[in-house]
PDB file of C-alpha atoms and ligand atoms in Angstrom:
ATOM      1  CA  UNK P   1     142.511  70.299  18.604  1.00  0.00           C
ATOM      2  CA  UNK P   2     141.352  73.520  20.216  1.00  0.00           C
ATOM      3  CA  UNK P   3     138.197  71.861  21.400  1.00  0.00           C
ATOM      4  CA  UNK P   4     140.083  69.028  23.149  1.00  0.00           C
ATOM      5  CA  UNK P   5     142.435  71.571  24.699  1.00  0.00           C
ATOM      6  CA  UNK P   6     139.438  73.431  26.107  1.00  0.00           C
ATOM      7  CA  UNK P   7     138.038  70.152  27.372  1.00  0.00           C
ATOM      8  CA  UNK P   8     141.292  69.270  29.130  1.00  0.00           C
ATOM      9  CA  UNK P   9     141.410  72.735  30.658  1.00  0.00           C
ATOM     10  CA  UNK P  10     137.836  72.482  31.873  1.00  0.00           C
ATOM     11  CA  UNK P  11     138.532  69.074  33.377  1.00  0.00           C
ATOM     12  CA  UNK P  12     141.650  70.380  35.107  1.00  0.00           C
ATOM     13  CA  UNK P  13     139.752  73.339  36.514  1.00  0.00           C
ATOM     14  CA  UNK P  14     136.880  71.269  37.924  1.00  0.00           C
ATOM     15  CA  UNK P  15     139.446  68.906  39.433  1.00  0.00           C
ATOM     16  CA  UNK P  16     141.174  71.822  41.123  1.00  0.00           C
ATOM     17  CA  UNK P  17     137.900  73.239  42.357  1.00  0.00           C
ATOM     18  CA  UNK P  18     136.950  69.868  43.808  1.00  0.00           C
ATOM     19  CA  UNK P  19     140.277  69.653  45.607  1.00  0.00           C
ATOM     20  CA  UNK P  20     139.833  73.171  46.927  1.00  0.00           C
ATOM     21  CA  UNK P  21     136.309  72.421  48.200  1.00  0.00           C
ATOM     22  CA  UNK P  22     137.709  69.418  50.026  1.00  0.00           C
ATOM     23  CA  UNK P  23     140.504  71.538  51.518  1.00  0.00           C
ATOM     24  CA  UNK P  24     138.099  74.059  52.909  1.00  0.00           C
ATOM     25  CA  UNK P  25     135.718  71.435  54.295  1.00  0.00           C
ATOM     26  CA  UNK P  26     138.706  69.814  55.981  1.00  0.00           C
ATOM     27  CA  UNK P  27     139.890  73.128  57.392  1.00  0.00           C
ATOM     28  CA  UNK P  28     136.404  73.929  58.692  1.00  0.00           C
ATOM     29  CA  UNK P  29     136.229  70.504  60.316  1.00  0.00           C
ATOM     30  CA  UNK P  30     139.666  70.910  61.943  1.00  0.00           C
ATOM     31  CA  UNK P  31     138.711  74.279  63.351  1.00  0.00           C
ATOM     32  CA  UNK P  32     135.264  73.224  64.611  1.00  0.00           C
ATOM     33  CA  UNK P  33     136.424  69.873  65.990  1.00  0.00           C
ATOM     34  CA  UNK P  34     139.254  71.476  67.951  1.00  0.00           C
ATOM     35  CA  UNK P  35     136.945  74.147  69.359  1.00  0.00           C
ATOM     36  CA  UNK P  36     134.313  71.543  70.285  1.00  0.00           C
ATOM     37  CA  UNK P  37     136.899  69.352  72.052  1.00  0.00           C
ATOM     38  CA  UNK P  38     138.191  72.328  74.002  1.00  0.00           C
ATOM     39  CA  UNK P  39     134.700  73.372  75.017  1.00  0.00           C
ATOM     40  CA  UNK P  40     133.630  69.872  76.080  1.00  0.00           C
ATOM     41  CA  UNK P  41     136.873  69.335  78.035  1.00  0.00           C
ATOM     42  CA  UNK P  42     136.516  72.635  79.887  1.00  0.00           C
ATOM     43  CA  UNK P  43     132.832  72.316  80.644  1.00  0.00           C
ATOM     44  CA  UNK P  44     133.167  68.688  81.818  1.00  0.00           C
ATOM     45  CA  UNK P  45     135.998  69.615  84.120  1.00  0.00           C
ATOM     46  CA  UNK P  46     134.183  72.554  85.668  1.00  0.00           C
ATOM     47  CA  UNK P  47     130.930  70.572  86.184  1.00  0.00           C
ATOM     48  CA  UNK P  48     132.955  67.738  87.729  1.00  0.00           C
ATOM     49  CA  UNK P  49     134.821  70.062  90.092  1.00  0.00           C
ATOM     50  CA  UNK P  50     131.594  71.810  91.099  1.00  0.00           C
ATOM     51  CA  UNK P  51     129.843  68.489  91.778  1.00  0.00           C
ATOM     52  CA  UNK P  52     132.821  67.153  93.763  1.00  0.00           C
ATOM     53  CA  UNK P  53     132.892  70.327  95.886  1.00  0.00           C
ATOM     54  CA  UNK P  54     129.134  70.296  96.426  1.00  0.00           C
ATOM     55  CA  UNK P  55     128.424  66.694  97.294  1.00  0.00           C
ATOM     56  CA  UNK P  56     131.708  64.785  97.122  1.00  0.00           C
ATOM     57  CA  UNK P  57     132.668  62.108  94.591  1.00  0.00           C
ATOM     58  CA  UNK P  58     129.766  59.749  95.311  1.00  0.00           C
ATOM     59  CA  UNK P  59     127.307  62.527  94.452  1.00  0.00           C
ATOM     60  CA  UNK P  60     129.410  63.487  91.437  1.00  0.00           C
ATOM     61  CA  UNK P  61     128.905  60.008  89.924  1.00  0.00           C
ATOM     62  CA  UNK P  62     125.232  60.836  89.475  1.00  0.00           C
ATOM     63  CA  UNK P  63     126.093  64.252  88.061  1.00  0.00           C
ATOM     64  CA  UNK P  64     128.536  62.761  85.506  1.00  0.00           C
ATOM     65  CA  UNK P  65     125.876  60.277  84.560  1.00  0.00           C
ATOM     66  CA  UNK P  66     123.443  63.038  83.624  1.00  0.00           C
ATOM     67  CA  UNK P  67     125.693  65.891  82.606  1.00  0.00           C
ATOM     68  CA  UNK P  68     128.333  64.239  80.390  1.00  0.00           C
ATOM     69  CA  UNK P  69     125.916  63.005  77.690  1.00  0.00           C
ATOM     70  CA  UNK P  70     123.848  66.215  77.653  1.00  0.00           C
ATOM     71  CA  UNK P  71     126.917  68.478  77.374  1.00  0.00           C
ATOM     72  CA  UNK P  72     128.174  66.394  74.452  1.00  0.00           C
ATOM     73  CA  UNK P  73     124.781  66.653  72.735  1.00  0.00           C
ATOM     74  CA  UNK P  74     124.620  70.420  73.239  1.00  0.00           C
ATOM     75  CA  UNK P  75     128.139  71.001  71.862  1.00  0.00           C
ATOM     76  CA  UNK P  76     127.526  68.641  68.911  1.00  0.00           C
ATOM     77  CA  UNK P  77     124.542  70.734  67.928  1.00  0.00           C
ATOM     78  CA  UNK P  78     126.384  74.029  68.337  1.00  0.00           C
ATOM     79  CA  UNK P  79     129.243  72.990  66.007  1.00  0.00           C
ATOM     80  CA  UNK P  80     127.261  70.830  63.552  1.00  0.00           C
ATOM     81  CA  UNK P  81     129.177  67.643  64.269  1.00  0.00           C
ATOM     82  CA  UNK P  82     129.055  64.668  66.560  1.00  0.00           C
ATOM     83  CA  UNK P  83     131.316  64.741  69.613  1.00  0.00           C
ATOM     84  CA  UNK P  84     131.615  62.194  72.402  1.00  0.00           C
ATOM     85  CA  UNK P  85     134.082  60.333  74.560  1.00  0.00           C
ATOM     86  CA  UNK P  86     135.256  56.789  74.199  1.00  0.00           C
ATOM     87  CA  UNK P  87     137.855  54.436  75.624  1.00  0.00           C
ATOM     88  CA  UNK P  88     139.294  50.927  75.352  1.00  0.00           C
ATOM     89  CA  UNK P  89     137.677  50.381  78.802  1.00  0.00           C
ATOM     90  CA  UNK P  90     134.333  52.171  79.034  1.00  0.00           C
ATOM     91  CA  UNK P  91     132.111  52.863  81.983  1.00  0.00           C
ATOM     92  CA  UNK P  92     129.004  53.617  79.923  1.00  0.00           C
ATOM     93  CA  UNK P  93     128.473  51.007  77.171  1.00  0.00           C
ATOM     94  CA  UNK P  94     126.964  53.796  75.020  1.00  0.00           C
ATOM     95  CA  UNK P  95     130.511  55.194  74.781  1.00  0.00           C
ATOM     96  CA  UNK P  96     131.990  51.986  73.417  1.00  0.00           C
ATOM     97  CA  UNK P  97     134.583  52.469  70.648  1.00  0.00           C
ATOM     98  CA  UNK P  98     133.809  51.395  67.076  1.00  0.00           C
ATOM     99  CA  UNK P  99     136.459  49.629  64.963  1.00  0.00           C
ATOM    100  CA  UNK P 100     138.086  52.862  63.753  1.00  0.00           C
ATOM    101  CA  UNK P 101     138.183  54.330  67.283  1.00  0.00           C
ATOM    102  CA  UNK P 102     139.609  51.117  68.766  1.00  0.00           C
ATOM    103  CA  UNK P 103     142.377  51.188  66.191  1.00  0.00           C
ATOM    104  CA  UNK P 104     143.219  54.845  66.910  1.00  0.00           C
ATOM    105  CA  UNK P 105     143.156  54.264  70.707  1.00  0.00           C
ATOM    106  CA  UNK P 106     145.538  51.322  70.303  1.00  0.00           C
ATOM    107  CA  UNK P 107     147.876  53.458  68.229  1.00  0.00           C
ATOM    108  CA  UNK P 108     147.731  56.188  70.937  1.00  0.00           C
ATOM    109  CA  UNK P 109     148.907  53.541  73.474  1.00  0.00           C
ATOM    110  CA  UNK P 110     151.823  52.613  71.199  1.00  0.00           C
ATOM    111  CA  UNK P 111     152.737  56.268  70.624  1.00  0.00           C
ATOM    112  CA  UNK P 112     152.645  56.949  74.401  1.00  0.00           C
ATOM    113  CA  UNK P 113     154.779  53.860  75.104  1.00  0.00           C
ATOM    114  CA  UNK P 114     157.349  55.036  72.568  1.00  0.00           C
ATOM    115  CA  UNK P 115     157.730  58.361  74.373  1.00  0.00           C
ATOM    116  CA  UNK P 116     155.287  60.782  72.720  1.00  0.00           C
ATOM    117  CA  UNK P 117     153.697  63.324  75.102  1.00  0.00           C
ATOM    118  CA  UNK P 118     150.104  62.420  75.996  1.00  0.00           C
ATOM    119  CA  UNK P 119     148.931  65.966  75.155  1.00  0.00           C
ATOM    120  CA  UNK P 120     150.159  65.462  71.578  1.00  0.00           C
ATOM    121  CA  UNK P 121     148.116  62.343  70.930  1.00  0.00           C
ATOM    122  CA  UNK P 122     145.662  63.411  68.255  1.00  0.00           C
ATOM    123  CA  UNK P 123     144.690  61.811  64.973  1.00  0.00           C
ATOM    124  CA  UNK P 124     142.410  62.780  62.117  1.00  0.00           C
ATOM    125  CA  UNK P 125     141.421  61.112  58.913  1.00  0.00           C
ATOM    126  CA  UNK P 126     138.861  61.071  56.111  1.00  0.00           C
ATOM    127  CA  UNK P 127     137.002  57.811  56.507  1.00  0.00           C
ATOM    128  CA  UNK P 128     135.025  56.288  53.611  1.00  0.00           C
ATOM    129  CA  UNK P 129     132.359  53.711  54.256  1.00  0.00           C
ATOM    130  CA  UNK P 130     129.331  52.313  52.451  1.00  0.00           C
ATOM    131  CA  UNK P 131     127.117  54.948  54.052  1.00  0.00           C
ATOM    132  CA  UNK P 132     129.349  57.814  52.829  1.00  0.00           C
ATOM    133  CA  UNK P 133     132.464  59.756  53.844  1.00  0.00           C
ATOM    134  CA  UNK P 134     133.237  61.456  57.138  1.00  0.00           C
ATOM    135  CA  UNK P 135     135.952  63.574  58.673  1.00  0.00           C
ATOM    136  CA  UNK P 136     136.970  62.024  61.973  1.00  0.00           C
ATOM    137  CA  UNK P 137     139.258  63.259  64.755  1.00  0.00           C
ATOM    138  CA  UNK P 138     140.345  61.907  68.122  1.00  0.00           C
ATOM    139  CA  UNK P 139     142.309  63.431  70.995  1.00  0.00           C
ATOM    140  CA  UNK P 140     143.578  61.426  73.974  1.00  0.00           C
ATOM    141  CA  UNK P 141     142.312  62.250  77.488  1.00  0.00           C
ATOM    142  CA  UNK P 142     144.957  61.899  80.204  1.00  0.00           C
ATOM    143  CA  UNK P 143     144.192  60.468  83.652  1.00  0.00           C
ATOM    144  CA  UNK P 144     144.712  63.258  86.207  1.00  0.00           C
ATOM    145  CA  UNK P 145     144.816  62.931  89.975  1.00  0.00           C
ATOM    146  CA  UNK P 146     141.196  64.044  90.328  1.00  0.00           C
ATOM    147  CA  UNK P 147     140.040  61.180  88.077  1.00  0.00           C
ATOM    148  CA  UNK P 148     141.456  58.457  90.318  1.00  0.00           C
ATOM    149  CA  UNK P 149     138.692  58.536  92.926  1.00  0.00           C
ATOM    150  CA  UNK P 150     136.300  57.181  90.262  1.00  0.00           C
ATOM    151  CA  UNK P 151     138.630  55.533  87.702  1.00  0.00           C
ATOM    152  CA  UNK P 152     141.646  54.496  89.822  1.00  0.00           C
ATOM    153  CA  UNK P 153     142.722  51.251  91.415  1.00  0.00           C
ATOM    154  CA  UNK P 154     141.151  51.755  94.838  1.00  0.00           C
ATOM    155  CA  UNK P 155     137.629  53.163  94.767  1.00  0.00           C
ATOM    156  CA  UNK P 156     135.961  54.050  98.073  1.00  0.00           C
ATOM    157  CA  UNK P 157     132.915  51.940  98.944  1.00  0.00           C
ATOM    158  CA  UNK P 158     130.177  54.624  98.639  1.00  0.00           C
ATOM    159  CA  UNK P 159     131.503  55.656  95.227  1.00  0.00           C
ATOM    160  CA  UNK P 160     131.799  52.048  94.073  1.00  0.00           C
ATOM    161  CA  UNK P 161     128.180  51.457  95.087  1.00  0.00           C
ATOM    162  CA  UNK P 162     126.979  54.443  93.042  1.00  0.00           C
ATOM    163  CA  UNK P 163     129.035  53.345  90.060  1.00  0.00           C
ATOM    164  CA  UNK P 164     127.647  49.812  90.206  1.00  0.00           C
ATOM    165  CA  UNK P 165     124.092  51.100  90.496  1.00  0.00           C
ATOM    166  CA  UNK P 166     124.394  53.154  87.302  1.00  0.00           C
ATOM    167  CA  UNK P 167     126.902  51.014  85.396  1.00  0.00           C
ATOM    168  CA  UNK P 168     126.720  47.290  86.165  1.00  0.00           C
ATOM    169  CA  UNK P 169     129.131  46.554  83.281  1.00  0.00           C
ATOM    170  CA  UNK P 170     131.731  49.178  84.261  1.00  0.00           C
ATOM    171  CA  UNK P 171     135.207  48.525  82.847  1.00  0.00           C
ATOM    172  CA  UNK P 172     136.676  51.971  83.567  1.00  0.00           C
ATOM    173  CA  UNK P 173     138.693  51.381  86.741  1.00  0.00           C
ATOM    174  CA  UNK P 174     142.317  50.461  87.431  1.00  0.00           C
ATOM    175  CA  UNK P 175     143.788  53.545  85.730  1.00  0.00           C
ATOM    176  CA  UNK P 176     146.830  55.324  87.110  1.00  0.00           C
ATOM    177  CA  UNK P 177     148.109  58.875  86.832  1.00  0.00           C
ATOM    178  CA  UNK P 178     149.287  59.625  83.274  1.00  0.00           C
ATOM    179  CA  UNK P 179     147.451  56.704  81.649  1.00  0.00           C
ATOM    180  CA  UNK P 180     145.278  57.350  78.623  1.00  0.00           C
ATOM    181  CA  UNK P 181     141.796  57.322  80.171  1.00  0.00           C
ATOM    182  CA  UNK P 182     140.124  57.550  76.780  1.00  0.00           C
ATOM    183  CA  UNK P 183     139.680  60.076  74.014  1.00  0.00           C
ATOM    184  CA  UNK P 184     137.395  62.716  72.636  1.00  0.00           C
ATOM    185  CA  UNK P 185     136.013  61.549  69.330  1.00  0.00           C
ATOM    186  CA  UNK P 186     134.504  63.808  66.681  1.00  0.00           C
ATOM    187  CA  UNK P 187     132.923  63.143  63.311  1.00  0.00           C
ATOM    188  CA  UNK P 188     131.152  65.070  60.583  1.00  0.00           C
ATOM    189  CA  UNK P 189     129.533  63.740  57.422  1.00  0.00           C
ATOM    190  CA  UNK P 190     131.021  65.032  54.194  1.00  0.00           C
ATOM    191  CA  UNK P 191     128.223  66.152  51.909  1.00  0.00           C
ATOM    192  CA  UNK P 192     129.178  66.581  48.248  1.00  0.00           C
TER     193      UNK P 192
HETATM  194  C1  HEC B   1     132.821  61.420  90.406  1.00  0.00           C
HETATM  195  C2  HEC B   1     133.296  60.302  89.674  1.00  0.00           C
HETATM  196  C3  HEC B   1     134.132  60.587  88.431  1.00  0.00           C
HETATM  197  C4  HEC B   1     135.280  61.286  88.350  1.00  0.00           C
HETATM  198  C5  HEC B   1     136.027  62.009  89.465  1.00  0.00           C
HETATM  199  C6  HEC B   1     135.706  61.197  86.963  1.00  0.00           C
HETATM  200  N1  HEC B   1     134.821  60.458  86.244  1.00  0.00           N
HETATM  201 FE1  HEC B   1     134.999  59.915  84.303  1.00  0.00          FE
HETATM  202  N2  HEC B   1     133.212  59.023  84.367  1.00  0.00           N
HETATM  203  C7  HEC B   1     132.390  58.964  85.465  1.00  0.00           C
HETATM  204  C8  HEC B   1     131.096  58.484  85.076  1.00  0.00           C
HETATM  205  C9  HEC B   1     129.899  58.295  85.977  1.00  0.00           C
HETATM  206  C10 HEC B   1     131.169  58.230  83.683  1.00  0.00           C
HETATM  207  C11 HEC B   1     130.070  57.739  82.749  1.00  0.00           C
HETATM  208  C12 HEC B   1     129.452  58.964  82.085  1.00  0.00           C
HETATM  209  C13 HEC B   1     128.409  58.594  81.044  1.00  0.00           C
HETATM  210  O1  HEC B   1     127.433  57.924  81.411  1.00  0.00           O
HETATM  211  O2  HEC B   1     128.601  58.986  79.882  1.00  0.00           O
HETATM  212  C14 HEC B   1     132.507  58.588  83.277  1.00  0.00           C
HETATM  213  C15 HEC B   1     132.965  58.472  81.976  1.00  0.00           C
HETATM  214  C16 HEC B   1     134.173  58.906  81.538  1.00  0.00           C
HETATM  215  C17 HEC B   1     134.638  58.810  80.155  1.00  0.00           C
HETATM  216  C18 HEC B   1     133.849  58.310  78.955  1.00  0.00           C
HETATM  217  C19 HEC B   1     134.160  56.900  78.574  1.00  0.00           C
HETATM  218  C20 HEC B   1     133.511  55.883  79.484  1.00  0.00           C
HETATM  219  O3  HEC B   1     134.268  55.276  80.262  1.00  0.00           O
HETATM  220  O4  HEC B   1     132.272  55.718  79.455  1.00  0.00           O
HETATM  221  C21 HEC B   1     135.887  59.358  80.141  1.00  0.00           C
HETATM  222  C22 HEC B   1     136.802  59.479  78.938  1.00  0.00           C
HETATM  223  C23 HEC B   1     136.182  59.813  81.480  1.00  0.00           C
HETATM  224  N3  HEC B   1     135.130  59.514  82.316  1.00  0.00           N
HETATM  225  C24 HEC B   1     137.337  60.474  81.843  1.00  0.00           C
HETATM  226  C25 HEC B   1     137.551  61.037  83.098  1.00  0.00           C
HETATM  227  C26 HEC B   1     138.682  61.874  83.403  1.00  0.00           C
HETATM  228  C27 HEC B   1     139.807  62.207  82.449  1.00  0.00           C
HETATM  229  C28 HEC B   1     138.533  62.271  84.712  1.00  0.00           C
HETATM  230  C29 HEC B   1     139.418  63.216  85.494  1.00  0.00           C
HETATM  231  C30 HEC B   1     139.619  64.522  84.905  1.00  0.00           C
HETATM  232  C31 HEC B   1     137.302  61.670  85.202  1.00  0.00           C
HETATM  233  N4  HEC B   1     136.730  60.939  84.183  1.00  0.00           N
HETATM  234  C32 HEC B   1     136.833  61.809  86.494  1.00  0.00           C
HETATM  235  C33 HEC B   1     132.737  59.320  86.756  1.00  0.00           C
HETATM  236  C34 HEC B   1     133.840  60.070  87.093  1.00  0.00           C
END
């Protein structure tokens, strides 16, 4: 009797400890993912503005092409996760959304259409797959005025030429102010 009571207690305790470990790994992910998104958003915007001021938007296409992926890699390493950008209509095919991301982006569109503020469009989830479990988070990226010269409906000829040279399969035009341009996407493997 006593022995089975002790066994039940031990089982309960390990269960609680497991739950607590998961809590703290989730909290660490939340904190790091939010910081990484903030840092990538800020550094992308300042490199974009600097490039636009220096050489104009046509020049900035080449800068985006080089800088965006390397900034994402640097920040991923710093926070021990994987951060990038994706969209339902990508410019760089390397940024193409996987099934989970496509689903979240579609739900962001529905949430926006039903009146939710674009700045509030975030989603996170623990995702289990055959290769293991991951924490994943996405945050929508709004289309600002400054984005339209490269992602809008009317793109000036010299910019269009640069875009086509780097991205023959570009899908990322035709956006208007306030549209969801895409989203930051973050993941981290959960190691037991
Ligand atoms: C000077 C042209 C230019 C401007 C202005 C610009 N972008 Fe882009 N954008 C690009 C290029 C080039 C890429 C592809 C980068 C790469 O190869 O990863 C890109 C890629 C992206 C992606 C990644 C998904 C994809 O389509 O491959 C997002 C999201 C994005 N831009 C959002 C924005 C937002 C938001 C703004 C305004 C704040 C903006 N862009 C302004 C040129 C531009």
